[in-house]
């Protein structure tokens, strides 16, 4: 349900595809699409086409790049049999994508157990040190630049303990994923120490790397179907290439642009699936770092919020309903759950009896629909993306959908979606502070 006027740029053909892949459920407004939105979308899609043809969109080529998939699988297969755990050290785009993939797709008991360290928080490091047995653990340090404070300090923090347990063999248990160039401190260190090095693709930025080798390798270690992920992304890539302004990401970018034009400066991604909580956090980084920019003195960018349904119905929703009308909410729902459950007829004469026999999935659906209706009545636009089922294929599609959408929206807003000068400035300022703290 959505009150955005983008109806006339959605075609029948597109909707058929939507039904097959997932549904972008938009209340079709038969009125005129705003001229400004249409023109901005056309220009954005054209720029995307040119950038792709001129090889400036590294991330967009990932779904068709089967060699990364093969390499990730090969490296994962080569992992010694006695390794049961993997510690992934990285931050930002070198961390959030893998967390998101693992939370959504890793099956209990499948693959290696993944653990994550991103902040040099002494408590987390001590906890990891007390929990992991280095004889059974592989450490994967991921940093595109190879110069980020957090992963470097975390490696330094755990190294003495690894060395103490494993002695000379410690180096065999570290894989560094970084750009293969001398300006990466981690690359130099890895060469010197004899750690194995997996190349971080130079043409892909951290937050666009969820489907790149740097994420596929730990995902393969976790037993995730990485081939399925890429196939889903490829289906979305084909949609983008063949449908241009009618593709799903183009339609979504147009909807978000129209929302921004009407004052919708806060974008909430609210999955109704606990396994997608980390997806919303991944989305938040993608949206914030790609769109929050200053262009010719003008500060631009919607503020993303990582939501979680129905939990937020009992916290944030009050604000969305009655607070400032500056939000647009995207629900993500799952059509078919892997396992469903009917509530028992346990207490026949109790007031709760009305729920007996109801499926949990029905409750989730009713909650989502009810909230959409209430928000609609309160004047807050909402969109719903329905994934047929939460598997590797559809998650791959969904990730790629958001990656393309953010680039198209960035072009519409006139920002460079691929740089992050603010992040870099903070890294430099922190490095200076370290000398004085
Ligand atoms: O998306 C980005 O570019 C950033 O969030 C980076 O991923 C983050 O700063 C970590 O950088 P690096 O991978 O170079 O350690």
Coordinates of C-alpha atoms and ligand atoms in Angstrom, one line a residue:
X1 CA 0.0 0.0 0.0
X2 CA 1.6 3.2 -1.0
X3 CA 0.4 6.7 -1.8
X4 CA 3.3 7.6 -4.0
X5 CA 2.4 8.6 -7.5
X6 CA 4.5 6.3 -9.5
X7 CA 1.7 4.2 -11.0
X8 CA 2.0 5.1 -14.6
X9 CA 5.7 4.1 -14.7
X10 CA 4.9 0.5 -13.7
X11 CA 4.1 -1.7 -16.6
X12 CA 2.1 -4.9 -16.8
X13 CA 5.2 -6.7 -18.0
X14 CA 7.1 -5.5 -14.9
X15 CA 4.3 -6.7 -12.6
X16 CA 4.4 -10.2 -14.1
X17 CA 8.1 -10.3 -13.3
X18 CA 7.4 -8.9 -9.8
X19 CA 5.0 -11.8 -9.2
X20 CA 7.6 -14.3 -10.2
X21 CA 10.5 -12.9 -8.3
X22 CA 9.0 -10.8 -5.5
X23 CA 6.3 -8.3 -5.3
X24 CA 6.8 -4.6 -5.0
X25 CA 3.3 -4.0 -3.7
X26 CA 2.5 -0.5 -4.7
X27 CA -1.0 1.0 -4.7
X28 CA -1.2 2.0 -8.3
X29 CA -2.1 5.6 -8.6
X30 CA -3.7 6.1 -11.9
X31 CA -2.9 9.8 -11.8
X32 CA 0.0 11.4 -13.5
X33 CA 3.5 10.5 -12.5
X34 CA 5.3 13.6 -11.5
X35 CA 7.2 14.9 -14.6
X36 CA 10.2 15.6 -12.4
X37 CA 10.3 12.0 -11.1
X38 CA 10.0 10.6 -14.6
X39 CA 12.7 12.8 -16.0
X40 CA 15.1 12.2 -13.1
X41 CA 14.6 8.4 -13.4
X42 CA 15.2 8.4 -17.2
X43 CA 18.4 10.4 -16.7
X44 CA 19.5 8.2 -13.9
X45 CA 18.9 4.9 -15.8
X46 CA 20.8 6.3 -18.8
X47 CA 23.8 7.3 -16.6
X48 CA 23.7 3.8 -15.1
X49 CA 23.7 2.2 -18.6
X50 CA 26.7 4.3 -19.7
X51 CA 28.6 3.7 -16.4
X52 CA 28.0 -0.1 -16.9
X53 CA 29.1 0.0 -20.5
X54 CA 32.2 1.9 -19.6
X55 CA 33.1 -0.6 -16.8
X56 CA 32.6 1.8 -13.9
X57 CA 30.1 -0.4 -12.0
X58 CA 32.2 -3.2 -10.5
X59 CA 29.4 -4.4 -8.2
X60 CA 27.0 -4.8 -11.1
X61 CA 29.2 -7.4 -12.8
X62 CA 29.3 -9.6 -9.7
X63 CA 26.3 -11.8 -10.5
X64 CA 27.8 -12.9 -13.8
X65 CA 31.3 -13.5 -12.3
X66 CA 31.3 -17.2 -11.7
X67 CA 35.1 -17.2 -11.0
X68 CA 34.7 -15.6 -7.6
X69 CA 32.1 -18.2 -6.7
X70 CA 34.4 -21.0 -7.8
X71 CA 37.4 -19.5 -6.0
X72 CA 35.4 -19.0 -2.7
X73 CA 34.1 -22.6 -2.9
X74 CA 37.6 -23.9 -3.6
X75 CA 39.2 -22.1 -0.7
X76 CA 36.4 -23.1 1.6
X77 CA 36.8 -26.7 0.6
X78 CA 40.5 -26.6 1.2
X79 CA 40.0 -25.6 4.9
X80 CA 41.5 -28.3 7.1
X81 CA 38.9 -30.7 8.5
X82 CA 39.7 -29.9 12.1
X83 CA 38.5 -26.3 11.7
X84 CA 35.1 -26.0 13.2
X85 CA 34.9 -22.2 13.8
X86 CA 35.7 -19.1 11.8
X87 CA 36.4 -15.7 13.3
X88 CA 35.6 -12.9 10.9
X89 CA 37.3 -9.6 11.7
X90 CA 36.2 -6.6 9.7
X91 CA 34.0 -3.5 10.0
X92 CA 31.4 -1.7 7.9
X93 CA 31.1 -3.2 4.4
X94 CA 33.8 -5.7 5.3
X95 CA 31.5 -7.2 8.0
X96 CA 27.8 -6.3 7.7
X97 CA 27.2 -8.2 4.4
X98 CA 28.6 -11.5 5.8
X99 CA 26.6 -11.0 9.1
X100 CA 23.5 -10.5 7.0
X101 CA 24.0 -13.6 4.8
X102 CA 24.8 -15.8 7.8
X103 CA 21.8 -14.6 9.9
X104 CA 19.4 -15.2 7.0
X105 CA 20.8 -18.3 5.5
X106 CA 23.1 -20.4 7.7
X107 CA 21.4 -23.5 8.9
X108 CA 22.0 -24.9 12.3
X109 CA 24.8 -27.4 12.2
X110 CA 25.8 -26.6 8.6
X111 CA 29.2 -25.3 7.7
X112 CA 31.6 -23.7 10.2
X113 CA 30.4 -21.7 13.1
X114 CA 31.0 -18.0 12.4
X115 CA 32.0 -15.5 15.0
X116 CA 32.4 -11.8 14.4
X117 CA 34.6 -9.1 15.8
X118 CA 34.2 -5.6 14.5
X119 CA 34.8 -3.1 17.3
X120 CA 38.0 -3.1 19.4
X121 CA 35.8 -3.4 22.5
X122 CA 37.8 -5.1 25.2
X123 CA 34.9 -7.1 26.6
X124 CA 34.0 -8.6 23.2
X125 CA 37.7 -9.5 22.6
X126 CA 38.0 -11.1 26.0
X127 CA 34.8 -13.0 25.5
X128 CA 36.0 -14.3 22.1
X129 CA 39.4 -15.2 23.5
X130 CA 37.7 -17.2 26.3
X131 CA 35.3 -18.9 23.9
X132 CA 37.4 -19.9 20.9
X133 CA 39.9 -22.8 20.7
X134 CA 42.6 -21.6 18.2
X135 CA 43.4 -25.2 17.3
X136 CA 40.0 -25.4 15.7
X137 CA 39.6 -21.8 14.5
X138 CA 40.3 -20.0 11.2
X139 CA 40.7 -16.2 11.4
X140 CA 39.6 -14.2 8.3
X141 CA 40.6 -10.6 8.5
X142 CA 38.7 -8.5 5.9
X143 CA 39.7 -5.0 5.0
X144 CA 39.5 -3.6 1.5
X145 CA 42.0 -0.8 2.3
X146 CA 44.0 -2.9 4.7
X147 CA 44.5 0.3 6.8
X148 CA 41.4 0.4 9.0
X149 CA 42.1 0.8 12.7
X150 CA 39.6 -1.7 14.0
X151 CA 40.5 -4.8 12.1
X152 CA 44.2 -4.2 12.4
X153 CA 44.0 -3.6 16.2
X154 CA 41.8 -6.7 16.6
X155 CA 44.3 -8.9 14.8
X156 CA 47.0 -7.5 17.0
X157 CA 44.8 -8.2 20.1
X158 CA 44.2 -11.9 19.3
X159 CA 47.6 -12.7 17.8
X160 CA 49.6 -13.3 21.0
X161 CA 46.9 -15.8 22.1
X162 CA 46.9 -17.6 18.8
X163 CA 50.7 -17.7 18.8
X164 CA 50.8 -19.1 22.3
X165 CA 48.4 -21.9 21.4
X166 CA 49.6 -22.7 17.9
X167 CA 53.3 -21.5 17.8
X168 CA 54.7 -21.5 14.3
X169 CA 51.4 -22.9 12.9
X170 CA 49.5 -19.8 13.9
X171 CA 50.1 -18.1 10.5
X172 CA 48.4 -21.0 8.7
X173 CA 45.2 -20.2 10.5
X174 CA 45.0 -16.6 9.2
X175 CA 43.5 -15.5 5.9
X176 CA 43.7 -11.8 5.1
X177 CA 41.2 -10.5 2.5
X178 CA 42.5 -7.1 1.2
X179 CA 43.5 -5.2 -1.9
X180 CA 46.8 -6.6 -3.2
X181 CA 48.8 -3.5 -3.1
X182 CA 51.7 -2.1 -1.1
X183 CA 49.6 0.7 0.4
X184 CA 47.5 -1.9 2.2
X185 CA 49.3 -2.4 5.6
X186 CA 47.5 -5.7 6.0
X187 CA 48.7 -6.9 2.6
X188 CA 52.3 -6.0 3.6
X189 CA 51.9 -7.7 7.0
X190 CA 50.3 -10.8 5.4
X191 CA 53.2 -11.1 3.0
X192 CA 55.8 -10.7 5.7
X193 CA 54.1 -13.1 8.2
X194 CA 53.1 -15.7 5.5
X195 CA 49.3 -15.4 6.0
X196 CA 47.2 -16.5 3.1
X197 CA 45.9 -13.6 1.0
X198 CA 42.6 -13.5 -0.7
X199 CA 42.2 -10.5 -3.1
X200 CA 39.5 -7.9 -2.3
X201 CA 38.3 -6.8 -5.7
X202 CA 39.6 -3.3 -6.3
X203 CA 36.6 -2.2 -8.3
X204 CA 34.1 -2.9 -5.5
X205 CA 33.5 -0.7 -2.5
X206 CA 33.0 -2.2 0.9
X207 CA 29.3 -1.7 1.2
X208 CA 28.7 -3.1 -2.3
X209 CA 30.7 -6.2 -1.5
X210 CA 28.0 -8.5 -0.1
X211 CA 28.2 -10.6 -3.2
X212 CA 31.9 -10.2 -3.9
X213 CA 34.7 -12.8 -3.2
X214 CA 35.4 -11.1 0.2
X215 CA 31.9 -12.1 1.4
X216 CA 31.4 -15.3 -0.6
X217 CA 34.4 -16.9 1.0
X218 CA 33.2 -16.7 4.6
X219 CA 29.6 -17.4 3.4
X220 CA 30.9 -20.6 1.7
X221 CA 32.7 -21.5 5.0
X222 CA 29.3 -21.1 6.7
X223 CA 27.8 -23.6 4.3
X224 CA 25.7 -21.0 2.5
X225 CA 24.6 -21.7 -1.1
X226 CA 26.7 -18.9 -2.7
X227 CA 25.9 -20.1 -6.2
X228 CA 22.2 -19.6 -5.4
X229 CA 22.9 -16.1 -4.1
X230 CA 24.5 -15.2 -7.4
X231 CA 21.8 -16.7 -9.5
X232 CA 19.2 -14.6 -7.7
X233 CA 21.3 -11.5 -8.2
X234 CA 21.7 -12.4 -11.9
X235 CA 17.9 -12.6 -12.3
X236 CA 17.7 -9.1 -10.8
X237 CA 20.6 -8.0 -13.1
X238 CA 18.6 -9.2 -16.1
X239 CA 15.6 -7.3 -14.9
X240 CA 17.7 -4.1 -14.7
X241 CA 19.3 -4.7 -18.2
X242 CA 16.1 -5.5 -20.0
X243 CA 13.5 -3.3 -18.4
X244 CA 15.5 -0.2 -17.8
X245 CA 13.1 2.4 -16.3
X246 CA 10.6 -0.3 -15.6
X247 CA 13.0 -2.6 -13.7
X248 CA 12.2 -3.2 -10.0
X249 CA 15.1 -1.2 -8.7
X250 CA 14.3 1.7 -11.0
X251 CA 10.7 1.7 -9.8
X252 CA 11.8 1.6 -6.2
X253 CA 14.4 4.4 -6.7
X254 CA 11.6 6.5 -8.3
X255 CA 9.3 5.8 -5.4
X256 CA 12.0 6.8 -2.9
X257 CA 12.8 9.9 -4.9
X258 CA 9.2 10.9 -5.0
X259 CA 8.9 10.3 -1.3
X260 CA 12.0 12.6 -0.7
X261 CA 10.5 15.3 -2.9
X262 CA 7.4 15.2 -0.6
X263 CA 9.5 15.5 2.5
X264 CA 10.0 11.8 3.2
X265 CA 13.5 12.2 4.6
X266 CA 13.5 9.2 6.9
X267 CA 13.5 5.8 5.2
X268 CA 12.6 2.8 7.3
X269 CA 13.4 -0.8 6.2
X270 CA 11.2 -3.0 8.3
X271 CA 11.5 -6.7 7.6
X272 CA 8.8 -9.0 9.1
X273 CA 11.3 -11.8 9.6
X274 CA 13.8 -12.1 12.4
X275 CA 16.2 -13.7 10.0
X276 CA 16.3 -10.4 8.1
X277 CA 17.2 -8.2 11.1
X278 CA 20.8 -8.0 10.0
X279 CA 19.6 -7.3 6.5
X280 CA 18.0 -4.0 7.7
X281 CA 21.4 -3.1 9.4
X282 CA 23.2 -3.9 6.1
X283 CA 20.6 -1.7 4.2
X284 CA 21.2 1.1 6.7
X285 CA 24.9 1.3 5.9
X286 CA 24.2 1.0 2.1
X287 CA 21.7 3.8 2.2
X288 CA 23.5 6.1 4.6
X289 CA 27.0 5.9 3.1
X290 CA 25.9 6.0 -0.4
X291 CA 23.4 8.8 -0.2
X292 CA 24.5 11.1 2.6
X293 CA 26.7 13.7 0.8
X294 CA 27.3 17.4 0.5
X295 CA 27.0 18.5 -3.1
X296 CA 28.1 22.1 -3.9
X297 CA 27.4 23.1 -0.3
X298 CA 24.0 21.4 -0.2
X299 CA 23.5 18.6 2.3
X300 CA 21.6 15.7 0.8
X301 CA 20.5 12.3 1.9
X302 CA 17.6 10.5 3.5
X303 CA 18.2 9.0 7.0
X304 CA 17.8 5.2 6.9
X305 CA 16.4 3.3 9.9
X306 CA 16.9 -0.4 10.4
X307 CA 13.5 -1.6 11.6
X308 CA 12.3 -4.9 12.8
X309 CA 8.7 -6.0 12.5
X310 CA 6.6 -6.7 14.5
X311 CA 8.9 -5.7 17.4
X312 CA 8.9 -2.0 16.3
X313 CA 5.1 -2.0 16.5
X314 CA 5.6 -1.8 20.2
X315 CA 8.3 1.0 20.1
X316 CA 8.9 3.0 16.9
X317 CA 5.4 2.8 15.5
X318 CA 3.9 5.4 17.8
X319 CA 6.3 7.9 16.3
X320 CA 5.7 6.8 12.7
X321 CA 1.9 7.1 13.3
X322 CA 1.6 10.4 15.1
X323 CA 5.0 12.0 14.9
X324 CA 6.3 14.2 12.0
X325 CA 5.2 13.1 8.6
X326 CA 8.7 12.7 7.2
X327 CA 8.9 8.9 6.8
X328 CA 8.5 6.3 4.1
X329 CA 8.4 2.7 5.3
X330 CA 9.4 -0.4 3.3
X331 CA 8.2 -3.7 4.6
X332 CA 9.9 -6.9 3.6
X333 CA 7.7 -9.9 4.0
X334 CA 8.1 -13.6 3.3
X335 CA 5.4 -15.4 1.4
X336 CA 6.2 -19.0 2.2
X337 CA 8.0 -19.8 5.4
X338 CA 10.3 -22.7 5.6
X339 CA 8.4 -24.1 8.6
X340 CA 5.1 -22.9 9.9
X341 CA 3.2 -23.8 13.1
X342 CA -0.4 -23.9 14.1
X343 CA -1.3 -22.7 17.6
X344 CA -2.6 -25.4 19.9
X345 CA -6.1 -25.7 21.1
X346 CA -4.7 -25.9 24.6
X347 CA -7.1 -23.9 26.7
X348 CA -10.5 -24.3 25.1
X349 CA -12.4 -22.0 27.4
X350 CA -9.9 -19.3 27.7
X351 CA -10.3 -15.8 26.1
X352 CA -7.2 -16.6 24.0
X353 CA -9.1 -19.4 22.3
X354 CA -9.8 -17.3 19.2
X355 CA -6.1 -17.8 18.3
X356 CA -6.1 -21.5 18.5
X357 CA -5.6 -23.2 15.2
X358 CA -4.1 -20.0 13.7
X359 CA -0.7 -20.3 11.9
X360 CA 2.2 -18.1 13.2
X361 CA 2.7 -17.0 9.6
X362 CA -0.9 -15.7 9.5
X363 CA -0.3 -13.6 12.6
X364 CA 2.8 -12.1 11.0
X365 CA 0.9 -11.3 7.9
X366 CA -2.0 -9.8 9.8
X367 CA 0.4 -7.7 11.8
X368 CA 2.1 -6.4 8.7
X369 CA -1.2 -5.6 6.9
X370 CA -2.7 -4.0 10.0
X371 CA 0.3 -1.7 10.5
X372 CA 0.4 -0.8 6.8
X373 CA -3.3 0.1 7.0
X374 CA -2.9 2.2 10.1
X375 CA 0.1 4.0 8.7
X376 CA -1.7 4.6 5.4
X377 CA -4.6 6.2 7.4
X378 CA -2.1 8.3 9.3
X379 CA -0.6 9.6 5.9
X380 CA 2.6 7.6 6.1
X381 CA 3.5 6.0 2.7
X382 CA 4.5 2.4 2.8
X383 CA 5.8 -0.2 0.3
X384 CA 6.0 -3.9 0.6
X385 CA 8.5 -6.2 -0.9
X386 CA 7.3 -9.8 -0.8
X387 CA 10.0 -12.5 -1.1
X388 CA 8.5 -15.9 -2.2
X389 CA 10.7 -17.6 0.4
X390 CA 13.8 -16.8 2.3
X391 CA 16.5 -18.7 0.4
X392 CA 19.8 -17.9 -1.2
X393 CA 18.3 -17.1 -4.6
X394 CA 15.8 -14.6 -3.3
X395 CA 18.2 -13.1 -0.8
X396 CA 20.7 -12.6 -3.6
X397 CA 17.9 -10.9 -5.6
X398 CA 17.0 -8.7 -2.7
X399 CA 20.6 -7.6 -2.0
X400 CA 21.2 -6.8 -5.6
X401 CA 17.8 -5.0 -5.9
X402 CA 18.9 -2.7 -3.0
X403 CA 22.4 -2.1 -4.4
X404 CA 21.1 -1.1 -7.8
X405 CA 18.3 1.0 -6.3
X406 CA 20.7 3.0 -4.2
X407 CA 22.9 3.8 -7.1
X408 CA 19.9 4.9 -9.2
X409 CA 18.6 6.9 -6.3
X410 CA 22.0 8.5 -5.8
X411 CA 22.1 9.5 -9.5
X412 CA 18.6 11.0 -9.1
X413 CA 19.7 13.0 -6.1
X414 CA 22.9 14.1 -7.8
X415 CA 25.3 12.4 -5.4
X416 CA 28.2 10.0 -6.0
X417 CA 26.9 6.8 -4.4
X418 CA 30.3 5.2 -4.4
X419 CA 32.5 7.5 -2.3
X420 CA 32.5 8.0 1.5
X421 CA 34.5 11.2 2.3
X422 CA 32.9 11.5 5.7
X423 CA 34.0 8.0 6.7
X424 CA 37.5 8.7 5.5
X425 CA 37.6 12.0 7.4
X426 CA 36.6 10.2 10.6
X427 CA 39.3 7.6 10.0
X428 CA 42.0 10.3 9.7
X429 CA 40.7 12.2 12.8
X430 CA 40.8 9.0 14.8
X431 CA 44.3 8.3 13.7
X432 CA 45.4 11.7 15.0
X433 CA 43.5 11.2 18.3
X434 CA 45.3 8.0 18.9
X435 CA 48.5 9.9 19.2
X436 CA 47.1 12.1 22.0
X437 CA 44.7 9.8 23.9
Ligands
LIG1 O1 31.6 0.8 2.7 C1 32.6 1.3 3.0 O2 33.4 1.7 2.1 C2 33.1 1.4 4.4 O3 32.1 1.2 5.3 C3 34.2 0.3 4.7 O4 33.6 -0.9 4.4 C4 34.7 0.4 6.1 O5 35.1 1.7 6.4 C5 35.8 -0.6 6.3 O6 36.8 -0.3 5.4 P1 37.9 -1.4 5.0 O7 37.2 -2.6 4.4 O8 38.9 -0.7 4.1 O9 38.6 -1.8 6.3

